[in-house]
């Protein structure tokens, strides 16, 4: 240990060492003392170390060795002790000997081996290696056992000591440790032995030391017990006395789980089952890998025979998972027994979700609508195609033990419903072409009993809902998902539901119609219910790693295993709610404050009358959001524009024509070309009457080899308008004035088109990011955006041509030029209105402020439109985070109330089931009390984490008195009632 912050000045022998560093007052020198015995001497020594600073600013480390008996000169009161006064640092006067210099001029010490454990271990590596090899021998074992009767030949690998014993002593000390591993010394090395080979017999049905007068050996006397140490063969005797319990109960009371109920020959320890259960949750290890790792602990070379009990182990794990779920759901305390369990009762519920009668106020249904939104249920619907299951076994050979009691739906009723709907045609998605829906009937399912699972989750807290999971047969069919959703909603009686589904835009259209065709037990009263639909997906990362093992299981084992994993995931979420909600509300309050301040700052720059008007308009829109533009509306708008252009003969897209067009495409193209050419010919005949000089230019062009009336090149036809004539050619001013008016209007229209296309493109990008999923849908949306982009640049080119023509006309008709009020349109000017936000120091492009654009509005109104858009965004952000704070406070209140309700529920289970056995009755009461205490402990833990929340929220959210947009926030959410 090195101390820095003081140093040792140069001092002669016998002088006390003064200390000073960086202008600090002098301090006495301190040293570190370590007592040890060198390997080459038996006399204890004391290692003394001190640190000093030289005049050059370098640190010196001094090391001294002093015989331990002479230490009385420092402290006579404890001169003979091995610790105490010599531990740590103390003052000392001594000579400097062989100092080690360390550079600390930057007040930062260098890393040494003592600072890094791995570096410190490297010099001792050989010693560690030698000690591990030393354990391969007998060590300091004597020539006789402690009993003095025989030679010590045996050593236990699982006991704490490495002491060796004779055979009789080993058997005596392992009467209650029958699964320990024994090694026997054969004069050369330790070889594996077993307690069974040494003669140990395990007696069940009696306390240790008692004698059974009617022992019954297990069948074949080859009982196998699977433990964390490996797979053990033991000699086991069951009790055959008149008062003996049935054999599987004898095993259970010894905390060994039997593989069968009749004549068991295999068992697993409770310790092993508990160990694998937790390990499977955290590492997702399969039972196959785990079992064979135990087998390798017996013999890693494969030279000895190990009895195969893998099938028995799988069966025990299946039963163990089911029993743990029954215990934790309180089914062992039901007077009617486990068989009375109903659908969904084994599921771990989300305490933060609204559960009427458990964590909602008694009059929650009568609260105003402005408050009732806090009692809404948020659910997420999605499918997972990684959780496949192969055609392995059957429901008869591998039945589900849960049978709809947890997260998976009851299989018989589910399959019956699907069979009834087998002839129903799958509706195709017309919105985003969701592949999982459109390809449901064509998805390959060869060799698979299930192509995946569909699930309904708690969207805000990411927990699986009871009876919200079911197998999928071919893709993500509506009939599967409808059944799962309505069955999961039966457990809730809330009047407001927010559903998120990646295909919600298509799925919700016929939702209630489909419900009417379902069994009456799945109908919910939706007429008095508010249901909103959203599109985010839920996550599956926590369960995907178990897919490798579950896809090889039978149907019952697969569903029950997934049920168990879903339950563990929910329980971990419950125990983490204290930290999760605390983090969320901290973030929400921060963002609420920032966005509220931003909104207030923006409103200070706006006239109050405008704010009142805008607020009225946006609130009206919030009541009816059907005015929002859709992707279908964009397609219709573009199609109408294209139809108008085709009818006018101005949309002959020859540049983008295919290299190998079809006959139909050739016909359509030729029709457009012919129509346009006819109009051009008519124009040329009329032009010769008003502009005779044009015929000379056309004649010259024809002689030069330029044909203006090529049947397939109408786009090359030169119009020879007044703006195109040479400056020396005179032109009728009336004709020039007519072109001026046309060009000026053309430029205005083109500028309006540019702005329209920019708005349309911005909307399409936002729409694509929020709603479009899948490669096909993204490709289609991108093609639509590219079409808008091409039209935008075509309008830009139209504006520039019109402006150039206006410049030419102004020069020719008047030396001073006509008033050209249209500025040049640069590429940098063609940007959306909101781009100034991202640029920071940018300004609004002139195209949005030009007085000639959209003559129905003034320039001031256009600026107001931009500000209004920003005000709406700021208001929405502030309201969103204000609602999030309110909702989180309500969720925290619900968590506390729900956990207290569960604790009270468990307290009532202490004596809910009467048992004839006093021991059994005590066990029931003890488990109920333990569960009640567990939930109260969670309450205390969460309350401790949230103790500063009310004060934090009230301090952070000081609402301005003049703000009319701010909803009232209750900063006392009754967390501690």
PDB file of N, CA and C in Angstrom, residues 537-584:
ATOM      1  N   UNK A 537     -44.130  -2.222 -32.357  1.00  0.00           N
ATOM      2  CA  UNK A 537     -44.060  -3.657 -32.070  1.00  0.00           C
ATOM      3  C   UNK A 537     -43.457  -3.883 -30.686  1.00  0.00           C
ATOM      4  N   UNK A 538     -43.676  -5.073 -30.147  1.00  0.00           N
ATOM      5  CA  UNK A 538     -43.077  -5.436 -28.862  1.00  0.00           C
ATOM      6  C   UNK A 538     -41.802  -6.236 -29.097  1.00  0.00           C
ATOM      7  N   UNK A 539     -40.988  -6.343 -28.048  1.00  0.00           N
ATOM      8  CA  UNK A 539     -39.697  -7.016 -28.179  1.00  0.00           C
ATOM      9  C   UNK A 539     -39.775  -8.482 -27.811  1.00  0.00           C
ATOM     10  N   UNK A 540     -38.867  -9.275 -28.399  1.00  0.00           N
ATOM     11  CA  UNK A 540     -38.808 -10.713 -28.145  1.00  0.00           C
ATOM     12  C   UNK A 540     -37.402 -11.164 -27.749  1.00  0.00           C
ATOM     13  N   UNK A 541     -36.494 -10.241 -27.534  1.00  0.00           N
ATOM     14  CA  UNK A 541     -35.095 -10.625 -27.334  1.00  0.00           C
ATOM     15  C   UNK A 541     -34.912 -11.529 -26.121  1.00  0.00           C
ATOM     16  N   UNK A 542     -35.761 -11.390 -25.110  1.00  0.00           N
ATOM     17  CA  UNK A 542     -35.574 -12.166 -23.890  1.00  0.00           C
ATOM     18  C   UNK A 542     -35.907 -13.630 -24.075  1.00  0.00           C
ATOM     19  N   UNK A 543     -36.702 -13.984 -25.068  1.00  0.00           N
ATOM     20  CA  UNK A 543     -37.158 -15.365 -25.218  1.00  0.00           C
ATOM     21  C   UNK A 543     -36.573 -16.039 -26.444  1.00  0.00           C
ATOM     22  N   UNK A 544     -36.001 -15.288 -27.358  1.00  0.00           N
ATOM     23  CA  UNK A 544     -35.523 -15.894 -28.611  1.00  0.00           C
ATOM     24  C   UNK A 544     -34.426 -16.925 -28.385  1.00  0.00           C
ATOM     25  N   UNK A 545     -33.641 -16.767 -27.322  1.00  0.00           N
ATOM     26  CA  UNK A 545     -32.528 -17.684 -27.096  1.00  0.00           C
ATOM     27  C   UNK A 545     -32.984 -19.080 -26.687  1.00  0.00           C
ATOM     28  N   UNK A 546     -34.221 -19.200 -26.231  1.00  0.00           N
ATOM     29  CA  UNK A 546     -34.716 -20.515 -25.822  1.00  0.00           C
ATOM     30  C   UNK A 546     -35.321 -21.265 -27.000  1.00  0.00           C
ATOM     31  N   UNK A 547     -35.421 -20.604 -28.159  1.00  0.00           N
ATOM     32  CA  UNK A 547     -36.067 -21.223 -29.319  1.00  0.00           C
ATOM     33  C   UNK A 547     -35.329 -22.472 -29.788  1.00  0.00           C
ATOM     34  N   UNK A 548     -34.019 -22.504 -29.646  1.00  0.00           N
ATOM     35  CA  UNK A 548     -33.243 -23.643 -30.121  1.00  0.00           C
ATOM     36  C   UNK A 548     -33.653 -24.942 -29.437  1.00  0.00           C
ATOM     37  N   UNK A 549     -33.935 -24.883 -28.144  1.00  0.00           N
ATOM     38  CA  UNK A 549     -34.299 -26.099 -27.407  1.00  0.00           C
ATOM     39  C   UNK A 549     -35.789 -26.398 -27.499  1.00  0.00           C
ATOM     40  N   UNK A 550     -36.644 -25.374 -27.489  1.00  0.00           N
ATOM     41  CA  UNK A 550     -38.084 -25.636 -27.487  1.00  0.00           C
ATOM     42  C   UNK A 550     -38.587 -26.163 -28.826  1.00  0.00           C
ATOM     43  N   UNK A 551     -37.901 -25.859 -29.917  1.00  0.00           N
ATOM     44  CA  UNK A 551     -38.403 -26.327 -31.214  1.00  0.00           C
ATOM     45  C   UNK A 551     -38.293 -27.850 -31.353  1.00  0.00           C
ATOM     46  N   UNK A 552     -37.466 -28.488 -30.530  1.00  0.00           N
ATOM     47  CA  UNK A 552     -37.323 -29.941 -30.579  1.00  0.00           C
ATOM     48  C   UNK A 552     -38.227 -30.658 -29.577  1.00  0.00           C
ATOM     49  N   UNK A 553     -38.977 -29.903 -28.777  1.00  0.00           N
ATOM     50  CA  UNK A 553     -39.801 -30.512 -27.735  1.00  0.00           C
ATOM     51  C   UNK A 553     -41.157 -30.943 -28.287  1.00  0.00           C
ATOM     52  N   UNK A 554     -41.828 -31.766 -27.500  1.00  0.00           N
ATOM     53  CA  UNK A 554     -43.202 -32.111 -27.807  1.00  0.00           C
ATOM     54  C   UNK A 554     -44.114 -30.927 -27.525  1.00  0.00           C
ATOM     55  N   UNK A 555     -45.376 -30.996 -27.929  1.00  0.00           N
ATOM     56  CA  UNK A 555     -46.266 -29.830 -27.803  1.00  0.00           C
ATOM     57  C   UNK A 555     -46.482 -29.384 -26.368  1.00  0.00           C
ATOM     58  N   UNK A 556     -46.729 -30.336 -25.447  1.00  0.00           N
ATOM     59  CA  UNK A 556     -46.968 -29.951 -24.066  1.00  0.00           C
ATOM     60  C   UNK A 556     -45.733 -29.388 -23.396  1.00  0.00           C
ATOM     61  N   UNK A 557     -44.608 -30.037 -23.566  1.00  0.00           N
ATOM     62  CA  UNK A 557     -43.359 -29.559 -22.954  1.00  0.00           C
ATOM     63  C   UNK A 557     -42.978 -28.190 -23.490  1.00  0.00           C
ATOM     64  N   UNK A 558     -43.175 -27.993 -24.775  1.00  0.00           N
ATOM     65  CA  UNK A 558     -42.814 -26.710 -25.384  1.00  0.00           C
ATOM     66  C   UNK A 558     -43.653 -25.581 -24.804  1.00  0.00           C
ATOM     67  N   UNK A 559     -44.962 -25.760 -24.770  1.00  0.00           N
ATOM     68  CA  UNK A 559     -45.831 -24.698 -24.268  1.00  0.00           C
ATOM     69  C   UNK A 559     -45.587 -24.432 -22.789  1.00  0.00           C
ATOM     70  N   UNK A 560     -45.429 -25.490 -22.000  1.00  0.00           N
ATOM     71  CA  UNK A 560     -45.212 -25.296 -20.563  1.00  0.00           C
ATOM     72  C   UNK A 560     -43.862 -24.658 -20.277  1.00  0.00           C
ATOM     73  N   UNK A 561     -42.849 -25.008 -21.064  1.00  0.00           N
ATOM     74  CA  UNK A 561     -41.539 -24.391 -20.884  1.00  0.00           C
ATOM     75  C   UNK A 561     -41.593 -22.901 -21.202  1.00  0.00           C
ATOM     76  N   UNK A 562     -42.240 -22.557 -22.303  1.00  0.00           N
ATOM     77  CA  UNK A 562     -42.385 -21.143 -22.646  1.00  0.00           C
ATOM     78  C   UNK A 562     -43.235 -20.411 -21.615  1.00  0.00           C
ATOM     79  N   UNK A 563     -44.277 -21.073 -21.114  1.00  0.00           N
ATOM     80  CA  UNK A 563     -45.073 -20.473 -20.035  1.00  0.00           C
ATOM     81  C   UNK A 563     -44.192 -20.118 -18.841  1.00  0.00           C
ATOM     82  N   UNK A 564     -43.301 -21.042 -18.484  1.00  0.00           N
ATOM     83  CA  UNK A 564     -42.428 -20.827 -17.331  1.00  0.00           C
ATOM     84  C   UNK A 564     -41.467 -19.674 -17.577  1.00  0.00           C
ATOM     85  N   UNK A 565     -40.924 -19.601 -18.779  1.00  0.00           N
ATOM     86  CA  UNK A 565     -40.015 -18.501 -19.109  1.00  0.00           C
ATOM     87  C   UNK A 565     -40.749 -17.161 -19.141  1.00  0.00           C
ATOM     88  N   UNK A 566     -41.965 -17.155 -19.678  1.00  0.00           N
ATOM     89  CA  UNK A 566     -42.748 -15.916 -19.668  1.00  0.00           C
ATOM     90  C   UNK A 566     -43.038 -15.485 -18.229  1.00  0.00           C
ATOM     91  N   UNK A 567     -43.348 -16.455 -17.357  1.00  0.00           N
ATOM     92  CA  UNK A 567     -43.606 -16.123 -15.965  1.00  0.00           C
ATOM     93  C   UNK A 567     -42.386 -15.556 -15.264  1.00  0.00           C
ATOM     94  N   UNK A 568     -41.221 -16.137 -15.538  1.00  0.00           N
ATOM     95  CA  UNK A 568     -39.991 -15.613 -14.935  1.00  0.00           C
ATOM     96  C   UNK A 568     -39.696 -14.207 -15.442  1.00  0.00           C
ATOM     97  N   UNK A 569     -39.927 -13.985 -16.738  1.00  0.00           N
ATOM     98  CA  UNK A 569     -39.710 -12.633 -17.302  1.00  0.00           C
ATOM     99  C   UNK A 569     -40.626 -11.625 -16.627  1.00  0.00           C
ATOM    100  N   UNK A 570     -41.902 -11.994 -16.458  1.00  0.00           N
ATOM    101  CA  UNK A 570     -42.829 -11.086 -15.792  1.00  0.00           C
ATOM    102  C   UNK A 570     -42.412 -10.812 -14.354  1.00  0.00           C
ATOM    103  N   UNK A 571     -41.963 -11.854 -13.649  1.00  0.00           N
ATOM    104  CA  UNK A 571     -41.571 -11.664 -12.253  1.00  0.00           C
ATOM    105  C   UNK A 571     -40.344 -10.760 -12.145  1.00  0.00           C
ATOM    106  N   UNK A 572     -39.387 -10.924 -13.025  1.00  0.00           N
ATOM    107  CA  UNK A 572     -38.227 -10.038 -12.991  1.00  0.00           C
ATOM    108  C   UNK A 572     -38.634  -8.594 -13.292  1.00  0.00           C
ATOM    109  N   UNK A 573     -39.595  -8.418 -14.176  1.00  0.00           N
ATOM    110  CA  UNK A 573     -40.097  -7.071 -14.449  1.00  0.00           C
ATOM    111  C   UNK A 573     -40.780  -6.486 -13.221  1.00  0.00           C
ATOM    112  N   UNK A 574     -41.532  -7.332 -12.492  1.00  0.00           N
ATOM    113  CA  UNK A 574     -42.215  -6.853 -11.290  1.00  0.00           C
ATOM    114  C   UNK A 574     -41.206  -6.395 -10.252  1.00  0.00           C
ATOM    115  N   UNK A 575     -40.189  -7.198  -9.996  1.00  0.00           N
ATOM    116  CA  UNK A 575     -39.199  -6.840  -8.972  1.00  0.00           C
ATOM    117  C   UNK A 575     -38.370  -5.629  -9.371  1.00  0.00           C
ATOM    118  N   UNK A 576     -38.315  -5.328 -10.663  1.00  0.00           N
ATOM    119  CA  UNK A 576     -37.533  -4.179 -11.139  1.00  0.00           C
ATOM    120  C   UNK A 576     -38.378  -2.926 -11.318  1.00  0.00           C
ATOM    121  N   UNK A 577     -39.670  -3.002 -11.012  1.00  0.00           N
ATOM    122  CA  UNK A 577     -40.539  -1.839 -11.226  1.00  0.00           C
ATOM    123  C   UNK A 577     -40.110  -0.637 -10.397  1.00  0.00           C
ATOM    124  N   UNK A 578     -39.556  -0.878  -9.223  1.00  0.00           N
ATOM    125  CA  UNK A 578     -39.108   0.252  -8.405  1.00  0.00           C
ATOM    126  C   UNK A 578     -38.089   1.100  -9.135  1.00  0.00           C
ATOM    127  N   UNK A 579     -37.056   0.467  -9.669  1.00  0.00           N
ATOM    128  CA  UNK A 579     -36.018   1.206 -10.396  1.00  0.00           C
ATOM    129  C   UNK A 579     -36.522   1.697 -11.750  1.00  0.00           C
ATOM    130  N   UNK A 580     -37.327   0.855 -12.424  1.00  0.00           N
ATOM    131  CA  UNK A 580     -37.792   1.214 -13.764  1.00  0.00           C
ATOM    132  C   UNK A 580     -38.673   2.459 -13.742  1.00  0.00           C
ATOM    133  N   UNK A 581     -39.671   2.471 -12.862  1.00  0.00           N
ATOM    134  CA  UNK A 581     -40.581   3.619 -12.814  1.00  0.00           C
ATOM    135  C   UNK A 581     -39.882   4.862 -12.281  1.00  0.00           C
ATOM    136  N   UNK A 582     -38.922   4.677 -11.380  1.00  0.00           N
ATOM    137  CA  UNK A 582     -38.175   5.831 -10.886  1.00  0.00           C
ATOM    138  C   UNK A 582     -37.368   6.473 -12.006  1.00  0.00           C
ATOM    139  N   UNK A 583     -36.724   5.629 -12.816  1.00  0.00           N
ATOM    140  CA  UNK A 583     -35.967   6.173 -13.953  1.00  0.00           C
ATOM    141  C   UNK A 583     -36.895   6.849 -14.961  1.00  0.00           C
ATOM    142  N   UNK A 584     -38.023   6.230 -15.226  1.00  0.00           N
ATOM    143  CA  UNK A 584     -38.945   6.798 -16.203  1.00  0.00           C
ATOM    144  C   UNK A 584     -39.506   8.138 -15.752  1.00  0.00           C
TER     145      UNK A 584
END
